[in-house]
PDB file of C-alpha atoms and ligand atoms in Angstrom:
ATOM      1  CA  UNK A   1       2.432   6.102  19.636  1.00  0.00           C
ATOM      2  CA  UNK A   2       5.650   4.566  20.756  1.00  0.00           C
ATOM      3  CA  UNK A   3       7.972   7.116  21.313  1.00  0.00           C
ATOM      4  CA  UNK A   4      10.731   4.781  22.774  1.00  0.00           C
ATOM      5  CA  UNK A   5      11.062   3.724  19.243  1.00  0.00           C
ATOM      6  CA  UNK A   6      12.525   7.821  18.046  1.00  0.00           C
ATOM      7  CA  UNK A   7      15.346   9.582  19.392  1.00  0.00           C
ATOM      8  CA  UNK A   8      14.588  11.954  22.167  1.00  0.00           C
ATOM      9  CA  UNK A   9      15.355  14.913  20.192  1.00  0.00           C
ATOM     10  CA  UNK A  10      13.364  14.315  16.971  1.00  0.00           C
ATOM     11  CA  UNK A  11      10.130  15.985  15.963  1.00  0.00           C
ATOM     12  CA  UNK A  12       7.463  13.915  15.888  1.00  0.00           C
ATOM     13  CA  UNK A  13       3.900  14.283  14.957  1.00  0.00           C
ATOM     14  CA  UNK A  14       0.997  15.387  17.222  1.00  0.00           C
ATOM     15  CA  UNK A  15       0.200  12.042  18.116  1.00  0.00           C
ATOM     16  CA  UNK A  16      -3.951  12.612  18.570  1.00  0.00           C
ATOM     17  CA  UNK A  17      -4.218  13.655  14.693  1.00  0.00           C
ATOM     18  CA  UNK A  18      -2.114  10.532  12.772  1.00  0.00           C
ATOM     19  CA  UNK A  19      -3.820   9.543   9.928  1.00  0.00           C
ATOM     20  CA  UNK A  20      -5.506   6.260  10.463  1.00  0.00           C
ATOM     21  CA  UNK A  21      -4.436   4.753   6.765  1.00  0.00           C
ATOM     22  CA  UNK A  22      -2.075   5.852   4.922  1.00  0.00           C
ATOM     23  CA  UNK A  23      -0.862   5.043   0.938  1.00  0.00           C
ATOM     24  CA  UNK A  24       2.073   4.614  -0.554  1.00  0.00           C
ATOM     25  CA  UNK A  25       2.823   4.987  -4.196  1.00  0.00           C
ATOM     26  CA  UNK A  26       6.552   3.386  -3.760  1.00  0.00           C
ATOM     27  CA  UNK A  27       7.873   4.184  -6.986  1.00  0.00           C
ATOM     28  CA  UNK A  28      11.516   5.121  -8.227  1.00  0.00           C
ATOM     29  CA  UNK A  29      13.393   1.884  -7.747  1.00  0.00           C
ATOM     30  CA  UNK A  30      14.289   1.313 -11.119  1.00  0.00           C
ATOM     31  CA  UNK A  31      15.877   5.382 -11.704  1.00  0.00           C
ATOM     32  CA  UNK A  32      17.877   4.846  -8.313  1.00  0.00           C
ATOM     33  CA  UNK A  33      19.325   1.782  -9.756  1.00  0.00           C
ATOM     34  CA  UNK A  34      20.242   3.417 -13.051  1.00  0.00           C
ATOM     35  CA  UNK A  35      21.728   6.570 -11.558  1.00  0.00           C
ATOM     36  CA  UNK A  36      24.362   4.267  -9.852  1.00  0.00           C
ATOM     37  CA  UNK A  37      24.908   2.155 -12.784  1.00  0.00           C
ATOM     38  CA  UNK A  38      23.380  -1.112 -10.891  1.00  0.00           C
ATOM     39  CA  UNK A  39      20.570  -3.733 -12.306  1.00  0.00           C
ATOM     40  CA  UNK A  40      17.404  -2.641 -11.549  1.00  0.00           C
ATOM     41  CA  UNK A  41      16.612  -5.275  -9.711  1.00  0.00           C
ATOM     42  CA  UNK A  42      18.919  -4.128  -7.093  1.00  0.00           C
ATOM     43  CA  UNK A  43      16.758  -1.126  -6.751  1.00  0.00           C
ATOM     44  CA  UNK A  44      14.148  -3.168  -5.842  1.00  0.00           C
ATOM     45  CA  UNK A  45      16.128  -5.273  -3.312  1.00  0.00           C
ATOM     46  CA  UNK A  46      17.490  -2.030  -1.338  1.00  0.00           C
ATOM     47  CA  UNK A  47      13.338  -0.826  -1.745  1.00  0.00           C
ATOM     48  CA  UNK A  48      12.427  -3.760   0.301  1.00  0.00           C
ATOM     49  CA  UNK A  49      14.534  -2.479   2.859  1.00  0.00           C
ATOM     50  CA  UNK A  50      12.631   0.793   2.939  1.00  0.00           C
ATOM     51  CA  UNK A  51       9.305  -1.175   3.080  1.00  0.00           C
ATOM     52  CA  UNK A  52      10.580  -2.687   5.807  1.00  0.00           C
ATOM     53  CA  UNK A  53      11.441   0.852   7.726  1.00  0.00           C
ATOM     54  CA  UNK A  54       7.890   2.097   7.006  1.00  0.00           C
ATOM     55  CA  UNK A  55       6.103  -0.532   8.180  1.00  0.00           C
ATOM     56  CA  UNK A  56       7.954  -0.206  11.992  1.00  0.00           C
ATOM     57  CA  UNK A  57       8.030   3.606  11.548  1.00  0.00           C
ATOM     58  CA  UNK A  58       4.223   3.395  10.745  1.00  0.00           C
ATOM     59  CA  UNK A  59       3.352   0.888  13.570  1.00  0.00           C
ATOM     60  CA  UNK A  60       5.760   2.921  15.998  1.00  0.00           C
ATOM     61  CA  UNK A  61       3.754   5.984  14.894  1.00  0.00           C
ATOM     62  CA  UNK A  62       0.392   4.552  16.189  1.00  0.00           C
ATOM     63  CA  UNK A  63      -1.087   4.505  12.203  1.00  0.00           C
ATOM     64  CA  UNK A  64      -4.192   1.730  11.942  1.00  0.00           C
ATOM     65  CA  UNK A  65      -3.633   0.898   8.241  1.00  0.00           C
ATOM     66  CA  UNK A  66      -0.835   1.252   5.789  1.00  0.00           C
ATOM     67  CA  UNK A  67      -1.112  -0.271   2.156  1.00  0.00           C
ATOM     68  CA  UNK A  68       2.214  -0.225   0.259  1.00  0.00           C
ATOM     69  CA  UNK A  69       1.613  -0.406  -3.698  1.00  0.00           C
ATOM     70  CA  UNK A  70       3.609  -3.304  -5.039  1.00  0.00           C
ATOM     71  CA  UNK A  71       2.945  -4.289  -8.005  1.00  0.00           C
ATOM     72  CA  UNK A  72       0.420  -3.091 -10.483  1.00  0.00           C
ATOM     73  CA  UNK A  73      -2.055  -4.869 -13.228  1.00  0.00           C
ATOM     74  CA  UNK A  74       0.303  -3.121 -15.487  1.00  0.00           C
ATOM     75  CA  UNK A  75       3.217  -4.198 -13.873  1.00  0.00           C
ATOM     76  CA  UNK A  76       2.654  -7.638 -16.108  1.00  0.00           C
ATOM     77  CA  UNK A  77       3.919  -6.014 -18.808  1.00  0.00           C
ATOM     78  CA  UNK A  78       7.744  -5.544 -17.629  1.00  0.00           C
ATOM     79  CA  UNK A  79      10.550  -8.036 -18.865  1.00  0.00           C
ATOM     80  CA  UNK A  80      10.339 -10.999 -17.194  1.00  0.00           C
ATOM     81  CA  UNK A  81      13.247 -11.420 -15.784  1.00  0.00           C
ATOM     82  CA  UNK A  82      12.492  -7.997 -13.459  1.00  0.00           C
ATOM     83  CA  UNK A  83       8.819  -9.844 -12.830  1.00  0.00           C
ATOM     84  CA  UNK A  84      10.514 -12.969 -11.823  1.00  0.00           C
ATOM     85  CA  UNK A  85      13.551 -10.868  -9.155  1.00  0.00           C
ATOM     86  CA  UNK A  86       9.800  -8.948  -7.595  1.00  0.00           C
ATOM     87  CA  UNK A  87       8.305 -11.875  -6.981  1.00  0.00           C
ATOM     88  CA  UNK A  88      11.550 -13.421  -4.959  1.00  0.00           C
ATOM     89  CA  UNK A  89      11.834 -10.428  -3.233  1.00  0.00           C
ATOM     90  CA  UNK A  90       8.689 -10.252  -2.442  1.00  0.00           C
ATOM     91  CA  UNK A  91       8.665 -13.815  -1.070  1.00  0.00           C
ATOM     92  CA  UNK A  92      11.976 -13.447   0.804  1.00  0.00           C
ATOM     93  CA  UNK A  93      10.215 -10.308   2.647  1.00  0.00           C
ATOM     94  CA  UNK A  94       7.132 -11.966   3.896  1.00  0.00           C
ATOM     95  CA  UNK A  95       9.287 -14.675   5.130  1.00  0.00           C
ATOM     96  CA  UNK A  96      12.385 -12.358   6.745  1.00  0.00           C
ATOM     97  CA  UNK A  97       9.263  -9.585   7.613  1.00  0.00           C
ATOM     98  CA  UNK A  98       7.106 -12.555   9.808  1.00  0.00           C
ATOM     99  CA  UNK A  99       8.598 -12.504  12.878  1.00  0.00           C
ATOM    100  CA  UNK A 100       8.370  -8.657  13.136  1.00  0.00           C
ATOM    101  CA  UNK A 101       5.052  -8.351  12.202  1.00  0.00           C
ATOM    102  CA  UNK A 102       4.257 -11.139  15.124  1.00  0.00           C
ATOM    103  CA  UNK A 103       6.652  -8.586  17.511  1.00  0.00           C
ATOM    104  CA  UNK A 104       4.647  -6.003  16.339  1.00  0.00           C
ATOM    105  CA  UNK A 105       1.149  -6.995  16.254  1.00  0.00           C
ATOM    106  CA  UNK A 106       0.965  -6.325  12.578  1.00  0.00           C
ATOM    107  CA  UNK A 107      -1.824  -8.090  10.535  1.00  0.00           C
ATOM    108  CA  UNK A 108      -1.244  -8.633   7.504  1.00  0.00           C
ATOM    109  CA  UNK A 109      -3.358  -8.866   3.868  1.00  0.00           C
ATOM    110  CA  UNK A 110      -3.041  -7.949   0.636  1.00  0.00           C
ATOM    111  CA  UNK A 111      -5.250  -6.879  -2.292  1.00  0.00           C
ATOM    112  CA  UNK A 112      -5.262  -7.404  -6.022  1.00  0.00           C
ATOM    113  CA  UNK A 113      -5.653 -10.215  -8.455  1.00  0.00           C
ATOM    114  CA  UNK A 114      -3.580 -12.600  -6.023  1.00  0.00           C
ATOM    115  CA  UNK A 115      -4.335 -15.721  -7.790  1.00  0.00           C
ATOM    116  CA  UNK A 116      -2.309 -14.134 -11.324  1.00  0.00           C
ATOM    117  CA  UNK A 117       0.412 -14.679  -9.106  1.00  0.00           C
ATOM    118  CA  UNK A 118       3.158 -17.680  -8.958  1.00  0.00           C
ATOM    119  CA  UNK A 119       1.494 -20.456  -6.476  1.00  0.00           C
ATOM    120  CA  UNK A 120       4.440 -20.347  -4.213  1.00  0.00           C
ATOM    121  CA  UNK A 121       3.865 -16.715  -3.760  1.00  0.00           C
ATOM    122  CA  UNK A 122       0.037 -17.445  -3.348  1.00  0.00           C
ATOM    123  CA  UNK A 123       1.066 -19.970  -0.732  1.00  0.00           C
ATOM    124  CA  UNK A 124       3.562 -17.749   1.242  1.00  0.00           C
ATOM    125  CA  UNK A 125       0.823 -14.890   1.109  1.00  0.00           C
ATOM    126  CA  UNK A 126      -1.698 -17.221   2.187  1.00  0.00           C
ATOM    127  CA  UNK A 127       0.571 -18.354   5.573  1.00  0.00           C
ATOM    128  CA  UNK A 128       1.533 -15.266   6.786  1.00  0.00           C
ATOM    129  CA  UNK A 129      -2.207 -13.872   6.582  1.00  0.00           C
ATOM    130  CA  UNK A 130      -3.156 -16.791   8.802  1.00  0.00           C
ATOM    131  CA  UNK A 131      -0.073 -16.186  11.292  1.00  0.00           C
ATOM    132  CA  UNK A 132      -1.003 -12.672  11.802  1.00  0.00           C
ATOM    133  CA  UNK A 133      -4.970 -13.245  11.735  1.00  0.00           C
ATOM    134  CA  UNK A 134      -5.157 -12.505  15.767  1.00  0.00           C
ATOM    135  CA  UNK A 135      -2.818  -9.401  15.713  1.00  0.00           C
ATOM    136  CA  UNK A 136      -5.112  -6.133  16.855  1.00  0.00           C
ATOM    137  CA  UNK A 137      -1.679  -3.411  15.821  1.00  0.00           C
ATOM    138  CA  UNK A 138      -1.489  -1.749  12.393  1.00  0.00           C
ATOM    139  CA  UNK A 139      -3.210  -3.423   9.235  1.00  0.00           C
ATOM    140  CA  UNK A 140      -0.160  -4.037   6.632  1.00  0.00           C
ATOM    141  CA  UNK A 141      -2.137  -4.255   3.326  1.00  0.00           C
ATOM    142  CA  UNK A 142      -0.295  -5.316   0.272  1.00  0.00           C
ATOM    143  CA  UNK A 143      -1.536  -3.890  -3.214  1.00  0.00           C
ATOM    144  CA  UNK A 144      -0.146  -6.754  -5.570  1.00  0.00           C
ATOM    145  CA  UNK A 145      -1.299  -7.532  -8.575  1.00  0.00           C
ATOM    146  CA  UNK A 146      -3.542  -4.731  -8.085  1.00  0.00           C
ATOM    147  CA  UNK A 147      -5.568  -2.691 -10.296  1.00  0.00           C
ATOM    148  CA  UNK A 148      -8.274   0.362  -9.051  1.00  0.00           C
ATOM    149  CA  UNK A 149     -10.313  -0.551 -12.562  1.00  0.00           C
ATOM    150  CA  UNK A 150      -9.762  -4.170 -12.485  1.00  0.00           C
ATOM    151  CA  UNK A 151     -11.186  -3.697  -9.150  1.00  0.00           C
ATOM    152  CA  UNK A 152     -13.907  -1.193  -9.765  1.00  0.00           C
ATOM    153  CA  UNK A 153     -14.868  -4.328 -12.908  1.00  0.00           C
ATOM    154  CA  UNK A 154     -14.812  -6.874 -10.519  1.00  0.00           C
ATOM    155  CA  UNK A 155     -17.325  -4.804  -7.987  1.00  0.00           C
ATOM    156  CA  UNK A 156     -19.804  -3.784 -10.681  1.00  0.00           C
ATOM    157  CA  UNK A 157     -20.054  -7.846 -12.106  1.00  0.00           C
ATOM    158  CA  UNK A 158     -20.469  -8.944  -8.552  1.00  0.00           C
ATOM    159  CA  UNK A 159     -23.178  -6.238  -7.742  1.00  0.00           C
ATOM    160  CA  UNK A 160     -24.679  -6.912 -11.435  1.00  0.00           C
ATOM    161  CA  UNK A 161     -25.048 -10.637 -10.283  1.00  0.00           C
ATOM    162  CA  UNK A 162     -27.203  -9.615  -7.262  1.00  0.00           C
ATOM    163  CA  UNK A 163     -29.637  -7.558  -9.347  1.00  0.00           C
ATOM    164  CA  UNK A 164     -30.162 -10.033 -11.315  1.00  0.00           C
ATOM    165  CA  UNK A 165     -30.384 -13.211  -8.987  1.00  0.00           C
ATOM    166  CA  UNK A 166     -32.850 -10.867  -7.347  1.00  0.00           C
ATOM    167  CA  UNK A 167     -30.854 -10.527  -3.761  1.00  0.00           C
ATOM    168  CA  UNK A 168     -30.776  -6.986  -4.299  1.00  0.00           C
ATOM    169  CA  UNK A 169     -32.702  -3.510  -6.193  1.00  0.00           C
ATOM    170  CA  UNK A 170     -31.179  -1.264  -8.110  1.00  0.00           C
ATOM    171  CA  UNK A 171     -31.987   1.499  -5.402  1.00  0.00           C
ATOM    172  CA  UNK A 172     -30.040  -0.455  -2.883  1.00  0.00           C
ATOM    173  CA  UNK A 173     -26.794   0.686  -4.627  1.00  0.00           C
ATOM    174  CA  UNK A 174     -25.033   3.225  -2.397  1.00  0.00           C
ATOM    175  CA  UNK A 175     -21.468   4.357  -1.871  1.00  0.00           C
ATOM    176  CA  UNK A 176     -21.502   1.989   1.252  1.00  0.00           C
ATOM    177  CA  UNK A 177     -22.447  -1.327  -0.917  1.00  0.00           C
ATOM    178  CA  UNK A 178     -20.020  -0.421  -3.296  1.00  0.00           C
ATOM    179  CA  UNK A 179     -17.259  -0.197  -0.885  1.00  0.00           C
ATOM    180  CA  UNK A 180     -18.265  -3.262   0.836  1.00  0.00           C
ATOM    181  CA  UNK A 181     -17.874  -5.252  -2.926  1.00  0.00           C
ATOM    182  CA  UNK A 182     -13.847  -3.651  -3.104  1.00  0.00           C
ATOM    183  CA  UNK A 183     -10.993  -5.462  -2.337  1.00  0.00           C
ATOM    184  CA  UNK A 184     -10.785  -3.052   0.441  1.00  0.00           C
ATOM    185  CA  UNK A 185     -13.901  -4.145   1.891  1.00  0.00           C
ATOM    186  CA  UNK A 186     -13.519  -3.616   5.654  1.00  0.00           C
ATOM    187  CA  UNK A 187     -10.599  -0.855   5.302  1.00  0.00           C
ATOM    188  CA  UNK A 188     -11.036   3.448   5.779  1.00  0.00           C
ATOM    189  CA  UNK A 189     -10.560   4.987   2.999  1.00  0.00           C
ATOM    190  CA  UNK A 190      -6.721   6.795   2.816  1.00  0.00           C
ATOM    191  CA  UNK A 191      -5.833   9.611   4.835  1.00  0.00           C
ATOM    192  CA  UNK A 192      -2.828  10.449   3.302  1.00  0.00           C
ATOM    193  CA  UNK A 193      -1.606   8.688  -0.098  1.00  0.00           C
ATOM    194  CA  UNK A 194       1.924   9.670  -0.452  1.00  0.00           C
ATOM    195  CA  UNK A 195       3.955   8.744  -4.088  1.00  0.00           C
ATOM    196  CA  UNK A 196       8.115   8.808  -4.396  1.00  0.00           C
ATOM    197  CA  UNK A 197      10.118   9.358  -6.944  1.00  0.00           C
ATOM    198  CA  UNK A 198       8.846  12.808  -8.706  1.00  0.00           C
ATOM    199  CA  UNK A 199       5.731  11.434 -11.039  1.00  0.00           C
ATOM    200  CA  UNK A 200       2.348  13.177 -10.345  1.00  0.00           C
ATOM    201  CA  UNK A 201       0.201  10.351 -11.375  1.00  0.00           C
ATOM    202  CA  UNK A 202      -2.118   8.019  -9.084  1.00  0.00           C
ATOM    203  CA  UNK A 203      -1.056   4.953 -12.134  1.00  0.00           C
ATOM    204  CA  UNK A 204      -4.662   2.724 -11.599  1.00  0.00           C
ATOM    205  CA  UNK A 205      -3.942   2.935  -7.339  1.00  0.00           C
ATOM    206  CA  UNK A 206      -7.390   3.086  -4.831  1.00  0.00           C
ATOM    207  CA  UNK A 207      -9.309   4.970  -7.596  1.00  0.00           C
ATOM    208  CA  UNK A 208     -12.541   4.850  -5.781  1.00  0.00           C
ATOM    209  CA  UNK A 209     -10.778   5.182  -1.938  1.00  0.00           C
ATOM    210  CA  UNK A 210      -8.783   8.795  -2.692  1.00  0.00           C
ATOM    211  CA  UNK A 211     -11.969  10.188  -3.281  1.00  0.00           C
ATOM    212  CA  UNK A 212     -10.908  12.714  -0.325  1.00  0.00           C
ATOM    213  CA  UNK A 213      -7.699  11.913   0.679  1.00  0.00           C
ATOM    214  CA  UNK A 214      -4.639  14.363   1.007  1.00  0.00           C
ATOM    215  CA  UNK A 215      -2.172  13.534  -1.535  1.00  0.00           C
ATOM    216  CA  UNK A 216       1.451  14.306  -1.386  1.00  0.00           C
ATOM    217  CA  UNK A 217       4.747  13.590  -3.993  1.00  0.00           C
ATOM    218  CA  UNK A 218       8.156  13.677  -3.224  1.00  0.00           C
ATOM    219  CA  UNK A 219      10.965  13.874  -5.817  1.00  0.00           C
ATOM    220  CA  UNK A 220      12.845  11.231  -3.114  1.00  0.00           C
ATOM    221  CA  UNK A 221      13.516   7.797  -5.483  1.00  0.00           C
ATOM    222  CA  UNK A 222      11.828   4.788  -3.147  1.00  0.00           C
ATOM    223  CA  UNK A 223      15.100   3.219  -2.112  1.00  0.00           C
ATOM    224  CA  UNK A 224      16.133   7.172  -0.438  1.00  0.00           C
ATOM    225  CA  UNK A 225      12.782   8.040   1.145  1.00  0.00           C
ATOM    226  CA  UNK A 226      13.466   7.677   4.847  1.00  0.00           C
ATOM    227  CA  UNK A 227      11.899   7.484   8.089  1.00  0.00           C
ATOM    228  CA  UNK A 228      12.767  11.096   8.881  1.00  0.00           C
ATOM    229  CA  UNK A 229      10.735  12.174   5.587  1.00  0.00           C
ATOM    230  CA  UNK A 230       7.539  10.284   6.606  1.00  0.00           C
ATOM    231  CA  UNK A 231       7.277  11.966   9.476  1.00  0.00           C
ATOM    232  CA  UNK A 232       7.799  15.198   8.096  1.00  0.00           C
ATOM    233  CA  UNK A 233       4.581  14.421   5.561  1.00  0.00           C
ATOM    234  CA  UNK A 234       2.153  13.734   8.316  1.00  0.00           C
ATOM    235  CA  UNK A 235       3.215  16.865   9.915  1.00  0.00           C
ATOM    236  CA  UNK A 236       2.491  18.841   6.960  1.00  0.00           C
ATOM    237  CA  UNK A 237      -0.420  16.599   6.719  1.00  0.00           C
ATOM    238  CA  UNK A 238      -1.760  17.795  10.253  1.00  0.00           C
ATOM    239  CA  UNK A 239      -1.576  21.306   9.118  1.00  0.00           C
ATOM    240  CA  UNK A 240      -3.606  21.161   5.824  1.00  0.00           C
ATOM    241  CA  UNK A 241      -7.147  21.597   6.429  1.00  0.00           C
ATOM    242  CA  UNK A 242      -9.448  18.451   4.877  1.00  0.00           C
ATOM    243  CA  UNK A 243     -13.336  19.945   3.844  1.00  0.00           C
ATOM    244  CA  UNK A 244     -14.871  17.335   2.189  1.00  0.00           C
ATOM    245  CA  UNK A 245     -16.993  19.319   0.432  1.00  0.00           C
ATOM    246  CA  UNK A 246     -18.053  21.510   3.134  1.00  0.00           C
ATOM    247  CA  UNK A 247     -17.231  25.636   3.940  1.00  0.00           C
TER     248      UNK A 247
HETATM  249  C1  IPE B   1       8.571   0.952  -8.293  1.00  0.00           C
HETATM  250  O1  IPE B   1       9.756   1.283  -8.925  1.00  0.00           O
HETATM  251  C2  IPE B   1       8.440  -0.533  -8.082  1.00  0.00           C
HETATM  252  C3  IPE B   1       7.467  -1.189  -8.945  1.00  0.00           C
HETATM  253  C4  IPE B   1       6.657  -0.602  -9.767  1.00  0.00           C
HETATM  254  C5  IPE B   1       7.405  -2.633  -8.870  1.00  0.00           C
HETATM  255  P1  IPE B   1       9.896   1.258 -10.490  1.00  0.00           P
HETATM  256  O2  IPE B   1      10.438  -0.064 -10.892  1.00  0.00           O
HETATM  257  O3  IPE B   1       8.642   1.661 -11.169  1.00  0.00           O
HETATM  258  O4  IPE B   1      11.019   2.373 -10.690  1.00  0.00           O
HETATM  259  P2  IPE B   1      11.104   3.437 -11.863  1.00  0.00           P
HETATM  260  O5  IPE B   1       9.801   4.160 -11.923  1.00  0.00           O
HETATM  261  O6  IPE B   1      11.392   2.676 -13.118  1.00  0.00           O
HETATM  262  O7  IPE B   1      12.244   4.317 -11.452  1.00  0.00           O
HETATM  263  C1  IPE B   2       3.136   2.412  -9.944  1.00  0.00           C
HETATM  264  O1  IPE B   2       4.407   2.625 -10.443  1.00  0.00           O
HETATM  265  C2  IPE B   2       2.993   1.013  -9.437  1.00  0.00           C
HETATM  266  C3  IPE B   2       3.787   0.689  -8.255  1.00  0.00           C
HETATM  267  C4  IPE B   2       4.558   1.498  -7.561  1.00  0.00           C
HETATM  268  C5  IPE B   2       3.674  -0.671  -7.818  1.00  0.00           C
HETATM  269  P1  IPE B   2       4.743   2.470 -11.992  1.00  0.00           P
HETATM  270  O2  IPE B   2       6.182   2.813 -12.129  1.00  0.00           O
HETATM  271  O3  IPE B   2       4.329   1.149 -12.477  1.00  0.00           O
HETATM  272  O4  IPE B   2       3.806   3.580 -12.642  1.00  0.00           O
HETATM  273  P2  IPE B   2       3.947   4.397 -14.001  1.00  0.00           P
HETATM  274  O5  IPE B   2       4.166   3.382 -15.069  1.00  0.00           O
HETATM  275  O6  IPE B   2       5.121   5.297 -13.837  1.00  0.00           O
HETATM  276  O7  IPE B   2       2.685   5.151 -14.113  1.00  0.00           O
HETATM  277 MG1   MG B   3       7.932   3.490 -11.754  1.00  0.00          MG
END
């Protein structure tokens, strides 16, 4: 942890038990815009500013992984117009967000059905996951475009395709190969998955990776969910005993 990075009087969490990924549900942009009378697209803008304070609190914390829901399968199905204004944003942030992520030894990726998305988005997604390849600090993993059943489709199609080009048995299926043929191939599963903005839904996110993760929801709209209230999660996180199962 870098503890430079808080003031000296601020609580921080024990720093031998932060969760190594967390998961963010960032939802509430749109109802933060419409409770000050603004475009909802300006929800979203002033929501990219709070990405961009969670992914330096996270990395100051000392967290491995953080994956930020972005945009959903569903998403597709909003007005234009609001799909068009994400995807700008979402441009303009990997290209203002670089140069921090190189300060900070943040690698980046992203999951989801990236190629449904506009080529110059591709492209920009593309570059900055080869400019951050060599970083060793905190995995930033994007869900855009993303989908748990879409995923969980894609998985079982691949894994039918070995069966039946012989490369592998039936009883070679295990929770292991099936978590090597996600999108988050290589990742832990969640720690912590964390949603904003009051709704007690996981809406299609990691459906096979919360399996045993702690799950927590804030009333806090996206665009108001601060540093301060992050940290006070993974403390509440470090109390709550996880069993998996077991007595
Ligand atoms: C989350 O905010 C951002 C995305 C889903 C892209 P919303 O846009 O869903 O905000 P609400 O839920 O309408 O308030
Ligand atoms: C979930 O939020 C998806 C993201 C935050 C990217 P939604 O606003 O799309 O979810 P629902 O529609 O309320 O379930
Ligand atoms: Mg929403």
């Amino acid at each position: 942890m870098n503890s430079n990075a808080f003031p000296a009087d601020m609580i921080l969490p024990a720093p031998d038990e932060i969760p190594g990924h967390i998961a963010i549900i960032m939802d509430g942009n749109g109802r933060w815009a419409k409770k000050k009378l603004l475009n909802r697209v300006k929800g979203h803008e002033v929501g990219a500013g709070v990405v961009r304070t969670m992914v330096r609190t996270c990395s100051d914390l000392g967290v491995s992984y953080l994956t930020l829901y972005a945009f959903s399968t569903e998403n597709w199905n909003r007005p234009k117009m609001e799909i068009t204004a994400l995807m700008m944003i979402l441009k303009n942030f990997l290209k203002t967000e670089l140069q921090e992520m190189l300060d900070k030894n943040i690698r980046f990726q992203s999951i989801g059905q990236i190629e449904r998305l506009p080529e110059d988005v591709q492209q920009r997604l593309h570059e900055t996951v080869e400019k951050t390849k060599n970083n060793s600090g905190m995995v930033l993993n994007l869900a855009l475009s993303y989908g748990g059943r879409a995923e969980i489709t894609e998985m079982v199609k691949n894994i039918a395709l070995k069966v039946r080009n012989g490369k592998i048995d039936p009883d070679d299926i295990d929770s292991d190969l099936i978590s090597n043929c996600l999108y988050t191939k290589g990742l832990p599963d969640p720690d912590l998955m964390i949603r904003t903005s009051g709704e007690t839904r996981i809406s299609n996110f990691l459906l096979w990776q919360l399996a045993y993760s702690e799950l927590f929801f804030t009333n806090t709209l996206w665009p108001d969910f601060t540093r301060e209230e992050l940290i006070q999660i993974i403390i509440e996180f470090q109390g709550r005993e996880r069993r998996f199962g077991k007595v």
